[in-house]
Coordinates of C-alpha atoms and ligand atoms in Angstrom, one line a residue:
X1 CA 43.8 36.6 -9.3
X2 CA 47.5 36.3 -8.8
X3 CA 47.1 33.3 -6.5
X4 CA 50.3 34.3 -4.8
X5 CA 49.2 37.8 -3.8
X6 CA 49.8 37.9 -0.1
X7 CA 49.8 40.6 2.6
X8 CA 53.0 42.5 2.7
X9 CA 52.2 45.5 4.8
X10 CA 49.3 46.7 7.0
X11 CA 49.1 50.3 7.9
X12 CA 46.7 51.8 10.4
X13 CA 46.1 55.6 10.7
X14 CA 43.8 57.9 12.6
X15 CA 41.7 60.1 10.2
X16 CA 38.4 61.9 10.7
X17 CA 34.8 61.0 10.0
X18 CA 31.9 63.2 8.9
X19 CA 31.2 64.5 12.4
X20 CA 34.9 65.5 12.8
X21 CA 35.5 62.6 15.2
X22 CA 38.6 60.4 14.8
X23 CA 38.2 57.1 13.0
X24 CA 40.4 54.2 11.8
X25 CA 41.8 54.0 8.2
X26 CA 43.7 50.9 7.1
X27 CA 45.8 50.5 4.0
X28 CA 47.0 47.1 2.9
X29 CA 49.9 46.5 0.5
X30 CA 50.2 43.1 -1.2
X31 CA 53.3 41.5 -2.5
X32 CA 52.1 41.9 -6.1
X33 CA 52.0 45.7 -5.6
X34 CA 48.2 46.0 -5.1
X35 CA 47.3 48.7 -2.5
X36 CA 43.9 49.4 -1.0
X37 CA 42.4 51.3 1.9
X38 CA 39.2 51.2 4.0
X39 CA 37.8 53.6 6.5
X40 CA 35.5 52.7 9.3
X41 CA 32.2 54.5 10.1
X42 CA 30.8 55.2 13.5
X43 CA 27.3 55.2 14.9
X44 CA 25.6 57.5 17.5
X45 CA 22.4 55.7 18.3
X46 CA 24.2 52.4 18.8
X47 CA 22.7 49.1 19.9
X48 CA 23.5 47.8 23.3
X49 CA 25.2 44.7 22.0
X50 CA 27.2 46.1 19.1
X51 CA 30.9 45.2 18.8
X52 CA 33.0 47.6 20.7
X53 CA 34.4 50.7 19.0
X54 CA 37.7 51.3 20.8
X55 CA 38.2 54.9 21.8
X56 CA 41.3 56.1 23.7
X57 CA 39.4 57.9 26.4
X58 CA 42.3 60.4 26.7
X59 CA 40.4 63.6 27.3
X60 CA 43.4 65.7 26.2
X61 CA 42.9 64.5 22.6
X62 CA 39.6 64.8 20.6
X63 CA 37.6 64.8 23.9
X64 CA 38.5 61.2 24.5
X65 CA 37.5 60.0 21.1
X66 CA 41.0 59.4 19.7
X67 CA 41.6 56.0 18.1
X68 CA 45.4 55.8 18.6
X69 CA 45.0 52.6 20.6
X70 CA 43.1 50.9 17.9
X71 CA 45.7 52.1 15.3
X72 CA 48.5 50.8 17.5
X73 CA 46.7 47.4 17.7
X74 CA 46.7 47.4 13.9
X75 CA 50.3 48.4 13.4
X76 CA 51.9 46.4 16.2
X77 CA 49.6 43.4 16.7
X78 CA 47.3 42.6 13.8
X79 CA 49.7 43.6 11.0
X80 CA 52.6 41.3 12.0
X81 CA 50.1 38.4 12.5
X82 CA 48.7 38.8 9.0
X83 CA 51.9 39.3 6.9
X84 CA 52.3 36.5 4.4
X85 CA 48.6 35.4 4.5
X86 CA 46.9 35.2 1.1
X87 CA 44.8 38.3 0.7
X88 CA 41.8 36.4 -0.9
X89 CA 41.6 34.1 2.1
X90 CA 39.1 36.4 3.7
X91 CA 37.6 33.7 5.9
X92 CA 41.0 32.8 7.3
X93 CA 42.0 36.5 7.8
X94 CA 38.8 37.2 9.7
X95 CA 39.1 34.0 11.7
X96 CA 42.6 35.2 12.7
X97 CA 41.2 38.6 13.8
X98 CA 38.5 37.0 15.8
X99 CA 41.0 34.7 17.5
X100 CA 43.6 37.4 18.2
X101 CA 40.8 39.5 19.8
X102 CA 39.5 36.6 21.8
X103 CA 36.3 38.4 23.1
X104 CA 32.7 38.2 22.0
X105 CA 32.5 41.9 21.4
X106 CA 35.9 42.7 19.8
X107 CA 36.6 44.7 22.8
X108 CA 40.3 43.9 23.0
X109 CA 41.4 44.8 19.5
X110 CA 38.5 47.1 18.9
X111 CA 35.9 46.4 16.2
X112 CA 37.1 49.6 14.5
X113 CA 40.5 48.0 14.2
X114 CA 39.2 44.6 13.0
X115 CA 36.7 46.0 10.5
X116 CA 39.3 48.4 9.0
X117 CA 41.7 45.5 8.4
X118 CA 39.1 43.0 7.2
X119 CA 37.6 45.5 4.7
X120 CA 41.0 46.7 3.5
X121 CA 42.0 43.0 2.9
X122 CA 38.9 42.5 0.8
X123 CA 39.6 45.6 -1.2
X124 CA 43.2 44.7 -1.8
X125 CA 42.3 41.2 -2.9
X126 CA 39.7 42.5 -5.3
X127 CA 42.3 44.9 -6.7
X128 CA 44.8 42.0 -7.1
X129 CA 42.3 40.1 -9.2
X130 CA 41.2 43.1 -11.1
X131 CA 37.6 42.9 -9.9
X132 CA 35.3 45.5 -8.5
X133 CA 34.6 44.9 -4.8
X134 CA 30.9 43.9 -5.5
X135 CA 32.1 41.2 -7.9
X136 CA 34.9 40.0 -5.7
X137 CA 32.5 39.6 -2.7
X138 CA 29.4 38.5 -4.7
X139 CA 30.6 36.6 -7.7
X140 CA 29.0 36.6 -11.2
X141 CA 25.5 36.6 -9.7
X142 CA 25.9 40.1 -8.2
X143 CA 23.8 42.4 -10.3
X144 CA 20.9 43.7 -8.3
X145 CA 21.0 47.5 -7.7
X146 CA 19.4 48.2 -4.3
X147 CA 16.4 50.4 -3.8
X148 CA 17.8 53.5 -2.0
X149 CA 16.2 54.6 1.3
X150 CA 17.0 58.3 1.2
X151 CA 16.8 59.9 4.7
X152 CA 15.4 63.4 4.0
X153 CA 14.3 64.5 7.5
X154 CA 16.7 63.9 10.4
X155 CA 15.5 63.8 14.0
X156 CA 16.4 62.2 17.3
X157 CA 20.1 62.5 18.2
X158 CA 21.0 63.0 14.5
X159 CA 19.0 66.2 14.2
X160 CA 18.6 68.0 17.5
X161 CA 15.5 70.1 17.6
X162 CA 13.9 68.1 14.8
X163 CA 11.3 65.3 15.0
X164 CA 11.5 62.7 17.7
X165 CA 11.8 59.9 15.2
X166 CA 15.4 59.6 13.9
X167 CA 14.8 59.0 10.2
X168 CA 12.1 59.8 7.6
X169 CA 13.1 58.2 4.3
X170 CA 11.9 58.4 0.7
X171 CA 11.9 55.0 -1.1
X172 CA 11.7 55.3 -4.9
X173 CA 10.6 51.8 -5.4
X174 CA 8.5 52.5 -8.6
X175 CA 11.5 53.6 -10.7
X176 CA 12.7 51.5 -13.5
X177 CA 16.4 51.8 -12.7
X178 CA 18.7 52.8 -9.8
X179 CA 19.7 56.0 -11.7
X180 CA 16.0 56.9 -12.2
X181 CA 15.3 56.0 -8.6
X182 CA 18.0 58.4 -7.4
X183 CA 16.6 61.1 -9.6
X184 CA 13.0 60.6 -8.2
X185 CA 14.5 60.8 -4.7
X186 CA 16.6 63.9 -5.4
X187 CA 13.8 65.8 -7.0
X188 CA 11.6 65.1 -4.0
X189 CA 14.3 66.1 -1.6
X190 CA 14.5 69.4 -3.4
X191 CA 10.7 69.8 -3.5
X192 CA 10.8 69.2 0.3
X193 CA 13.3 72.0 0.7
X194 CA 11.0 74.3 -1.3
X195 CA 8.1 73.4 0.9
X196 CA 10.1 74.0 4.1
X197 CA 11.3 77.4 2.8
X198 CA 7.7 78.4 1.8
X199 CA 6.5 77.6 5.3
X200 CA 9.5 79.4 6.9
X201 CA 11.1 76.3 8.4
X202 CA 14.8 75.9 8.7
X203 CA 16.5 73.9 6.0
X204 CA 19.7 73.1 7.9
X205 CA 20.7 69.5 7.7
X206 CA 21.5 66.9 10.3
X207 CA 24.2 64.2 10.5
X208 CA 22.8 62.2 7.6
X209 CA 22.0 65.1 5.4
X210 CA 18.2 65.2 6.1
X211 CA 16.6 68.5 6.9
X212 CA 15.9 69.3 10.6
X213 CA 12.8 71.5 10.8
X214 CA 11.1 72.3 14.1
X215 CA 7.7 70.7 13.3
X216 CA 4.5 70.6 15.4
X217 CA 4.4 66.8 15.3
X218 CA 6.0 63.7 13.9
X219 CA 2.9 63.1 11.8
X220 CA 3.6 66.6 10.3
X221 CA 6.9 65.2 9.0
X222 CA 5.1 62.4 7.3
X223 CA 2.6 64.8 5.7
X224 CA 5.5 66.9 4.4
X225 CA 7.1 63.9 2.8
X226 CA 3.9 63.0 1.0
X227 CA 3.5 66.6 -0.2
X228 CA 7.1 66.7 -1.4
X229 CA 6.6 63.5 -3.4
X230 CA 3.5 65.0 -5.0
X231 CA 5.2 68.4 -5.5
X232 CA 8.0 66.7 -7.4
X233 CA 5.4 65.1 -9.7
X234 CA 5.4 61.5 -8.3
X235 CA 2.7 59.3 -6.9
X236 CA 3.1 58.5 -3.1
X237 CA 3.1 54.7 -2.7
X238 CA 3.3 54.0 -6.4
X239 CA 6.5 55.8 -7.4
X240 CA 7.9 56.6 -4.0
X241 CA 7.0 55.1 -0.6
X242 CA 8.2 56.1 2.8
X243 CA 10.3 54.3 5.4
X244 CA 10.9 55.2 9.1
X245 CA 13.6 54.5 11.6
X246 CA 12.2 55.3 15.1
X247 CA 15.5 54.5 16.9
X248 CA 13.1 53.8 19.7
X249 CA 15.7 52.9 22.3
X250 CA 16.5 56.7 22.4
X251 CA 12.8 57.5 23.0
X252 CA 12.6 55.3 26.1
X253 CA 12.1 57.2 29.3
X254 CA 10.7 55.9 32.6
X255 CA 9.3 52.8 31.1
X256 CA 7.5 54.4 28.1
X257 CA 8.3 55.8 24.7
X258 CA 8.3 59.5 24.8
X259 CA 7.2 61.5 21.7
X260 CA 7.9 65.0 22.7
X261 CA 6.3 66.7 19.8
X262 CA 3.0 64.8 20.3
X263 CA 3.3 65.3 24.1
X264 CA 2.7 61.5 24.4
X265 CA 4.3 58.7 26.4
X266 CA 3.4 55.4 24.8
X267 CA 3.6 51.7 25.8
X268 CA 5.0 49.1 23.4
X269 CA 1.4 48.1 22.5
X270 CA 0.6 51.8 21.8
X271 CA 3.7 52.1 19.6
X272 CA 2.4 49.1 17.7
X273 CA -1.0 50.8 17.4
X274 CA 0.7 54.0 16.2
X275 CA 2.6 52.1 13.5
X276 CA -0.7 50.5 12.4
X277 CA -2.4 53.9 12.3
X278 CA 0.4 55.5 10.3
X279 CA 0.5 52.5 8.0
X280 CA -3.2 53.2 7.2
X281 CA -2.6 56.9 6.5
X282 CA 0.8 57.0 4.8
X283 CA 2.5 54.9 2.1
X284 CA 4.8 53.2 4.6
X285 CA 6.9 50.4 3.3
X286 CA 9.4 49.9 6.1
X287 CA 9.5 50.6 9.8
X288 CA 12.8 50.2 11.7
X289 CA 13.4 49.9 15.4
X290 CA 9.9 50.9 16.4
X291 CA 10.6 49.4 19.9
X292 CA 13.7 49.3 22.1
X293 CA 16.5 46.9 21.5
X294 CA 15.7 44.3 24.2
X295 CA 12.0 44.0 23.6
X296 CA 12.0 40.7 21.7
X297 CA 8.4 40.0 22.7
X298 CA 7.3 43.4 21.6
X299 CA 9.0 42.9 18.2
X300 CA 7.4 39.5 17.8
X301 CA 4.0 41.0 18.5
X302 CA 4.6 43.9 16.1
X303 CA 5.7 41.5 13.4
X304 CA 2.7 39.3 13.9
X305 CA 0.3 42.2 13.7
X306 CA 1.9 44.3 10.9
X307 CA 4.6 42.1 9.3
X308 CA 2.3 41.0 6.4
X309 CA 1.7 44.6 5.3
X310 CA 4.9 46.4 6.1
X311 CA 8.6 45.6 6.5
X312 CA 9.6 45.4 10.1
X313 CA 13.3 46.1 10.3
X314 CA 15.6 45.3 13.2
X315 CA 18.8 47.3 13.7
X316 CA 19.7 47.7 17.3
X317 CA 17.8 44.5 18.0
X318 CA 20.1 42.3 15.8
X319 CA 23.3 44.5 15.6
X320 CA 24.2 42.6 12.4
X321 CA 25.1 39.6 14.7
X322 CA 24.3 36.1 13.6
X323 CA 23.5 34.9 17.2
X324 CA 20.9 37.6 17.7
X325 CA 19.4 36.8 14.3
X326 CA 19.1 33.1 15.2
X327 CA 17.1 34.2 18.3
X328 CA 15.0 36.6 16.1
X329 CA 14.2 33.9 13.6
X330 CA 13.2 31.5 16.3
X331 CA 10.9 34.0 18.0
X332 CA 9.7 35.5 14.6
X333 CA 10.9 39.0 15.4
X334 CA 11.0 41.3 12.4
X335 CA 11.2 40.4 8.7
X336 CA 14.2 42.5 7.8
X337 CA 17.7 42.8 9.2
X338 CA 19.7 46.0 9.0
X339 CA 23.3 45.2 8.0
X340 CA 26.1 47.4 9.3
X341 CA 29.6 45.9 9.1
X342 CA 31.0 47.8 12.0
X343 CA 28.3 46.5 14.3
X344 CA 30.0 43.1 14.1
X345 CA 33.5 43.9 13.0
X346 CA 34.6 41.6 10.1
X347 CA 33.5 41.2 6.5
X348 CA 33.0 37.4 6.9
X349 CA 30.6 37.8 9.9
X350 CA 28.7 40.6 8.1
X351 CA 28.2 38.3 5.0
X352 CA 27.3 35.4 7.2
X353 CA 24.5 37.3 9.0
X354 CA 23.1 38.7 5.8
X355 CA 23.2 35.4 4.0
X356 CA 21.5 33.6 6.9
X357 CA 18.8 36.3 7.0
X358 CA 18.1 36.0 3.2
X359 CA 18.0 32.2 3.5
X360 CA 15.5 32.5 6.3
X361 CA 13.2 34.7 4.2
X362 CA 14.2 38.0 5.9
X363 CA 15.1 40.9 3.8
X364 CA 18.4 42.8 4.4
X365 CA 18.9 46.5 4.4
X366 CA 22.6 47.4 4.1
X367 CA 23.2 50.6 6.0
X368 CA 25.6 53.4 6.6
X369 CA 26.3 55.0 10.1
X370 CA 25.5 58.5 11.1
X371 CA 29.3 59.1 11.3
X372 CA 30.5 58.2 7.9
X373 CA 33.5 58.7 5.6
X374 CA 34.1 58.7 1.8
X375 CA 34.5 54.9 2.0
X376 CA 31.9 53.3 -0.4
X377 CA 32.2 49.7 0.6
X378 CA 28.5 49.4 1.7
X379 CA 27.4 50.2 -1.9
X380 CA 29.4 47.2 -3.2
X381 CA 28.2 45.1 -0.3
X382 CA 24.6 45.7 -1.1
X383 CA 25.1 44.6 -4.8
X384 CA 27.3 41.7 -3.7
X385 CA 24.4 40.4 -1.6
X386 CA 21.7 41.1 -4.2
X387 CA 19.7 42.1 -1.2
X388 CA 17.9 45.0 -2.9
X389 CA 18.0 47.6 -0.1
X390 CA 20.5 50.3 1.0
X391 CA 20.1 53.2 3.3
X392 CA 22.9 55.7 3.0
X393 CA 21.3 59.0 4.1
X394 CA 20.1 62.0 2.1
X395 CA 21.3 62.7 -1.4
X396 CA 23.4 65.5 0.2
X397 CA 26.7 65.7 2.0
X398 CA 29.7 64.1 0.3
X399 CA 30.0 61.1 2.5
X400 CA 26.4 60.1 1.8
X401 CA 26.4 61.0 -1.9
X402 CA 29.6 58.9 -2.4
X403 CA 27.6 55.7 -1.8
X404 CA 24.9 56.7 -4.3
X405 CA 27.5 57.7 -6.8
X406 CA 29.3 54.4 -6.4
X407 CA 26.0 52.6 -7.2
X408 CA 25.5 54.8 -10.3
X409 CA 28.9 53.6 -11.5
X410 CA 28.2 50.0 -10.7
X411 CA 24.9 50.1 -12.5
X412 CA 26.6 51.6 -15.6
X413 CA 29.4 49.1 -15.5
X414 CA 26.9 46.2 -15.4
X415 CA 25.1 47.5 -18.5
X416 CA 22.2 45.3 -19.6
X417 CA 23.0 42.8 -16.8
X418 CA 22.0 45.3 -14.1
X419 CA 18.6 44.8 -12.4
X420 CA 17.0 47.4 -10.2
X421 CA 15.4 45.9 -7.0
X422 CA 12.6 48.5 -6.8
X423 CA 9.4 47.1 -5.3
X424 CA 10.7 43.5 -5.3
X425 CA 12.9 44.3 -2.4
X426 CA 9.9 44.6 -0.2
X427 CA 8.0 41.5 -1.4
X428 CA 8.3 38.9 1.4
X429 CA 8.0 35.2 0.8
X430 CA 6.2 34.5 4.0
Ligands
LIG1 P1 23.6 55.4 13.9 O1 22.2 55.5 13.3 O2 24.6 55.2 12.8 O3 23.8 56.6 14.7 O4 23.5 54.2 14.8 C1 21.8 54.8 12.2 C2 20.6 54.0 12.5 O5 20.1 53.9 13.6 O6 20.1 53.3 11.6
LIG2 ZN1 18.5 52.3 12.9

């Protein structure tokens, strides 16, 4: 890298995400002429302790969802503070953002402002040293292509009228390469569409590109996935497994978890029993947020009872935040951490949480948000971490496919050095 490449301009803008809501885009110009941009995603089923996404609240614009305040913070506050800093000094840049903000939750500047700047700096620095982002963040060791978790049925608040569970995913862990894994997943996605059409279900898609059929039960969704895998010519559990995201905080009503389709209200213990039963009947490899985001004891029990046989992933529980992960490790909650950069607000903090998780024997699932953009940074992040798992939605809708396409390009660029995580991503050391 030109060691002298320093930040010359920082430009924040309001653009749109995949739901048509405003979001933050940041462009950074370095003094060697390098230019790069980053765009920030946005969640809907957010964890209680996520870093704060700053919205204007001005109901005359975008129903209060404008981000002009965050953009102003970038242009008038953050930018001037960063001018002249070396672009590859990511740690210092992020430390400066944290200090300027001065809150635990990034509520003053907005995590959408800080992440946009942090990520754009990383991109600009990568550009200045003529490295792809995954190599810039992960060094020479970065070469593991993640196993994709393809969300093919959307429910919960991402697919109104669909299943209660938020995400039903295909995990092509038996493929030899990422490119083949994607093909297995896409063919099964199309087989699922055929099955839905044959049975006269709707094939409209939800926020993450998964279908949103009106099914008689959540188990029926699991049956459909197994049938789709078989219809496409693959072996359930061997070639393609299944992952779930309950997003259970959204199921919590009056002290119990409500599964509308089953007509049941379950306690935490009963949810654990349901996971065990489904694990016995279906080729489940990962279960995310099966309990609500403050039930540490429940997660510890779930992990104790099922963690040897299936990945127990924590998303809203950890919110990609190191301090929550420390608590989780101490209490033995989950064995996988979902990593979403905008839950914590800077690249450095994201990498720190993921690296701490991996060092503690947890797996990491790098993930998109339900409101996405054409930004593909999470694809590079997953390779940089060699963590072996990415969830980026269905193989449909441009903002989802962009991540998978980026991984195809990375795999091709690595040539013989590329390794596909496949089943190894789910083998736990403890
Ligand atoms: P969100 O959903 O982006 O709406 O939070 C994704 C998830 O829960 O994993
Ligand atoms: Zn989740």
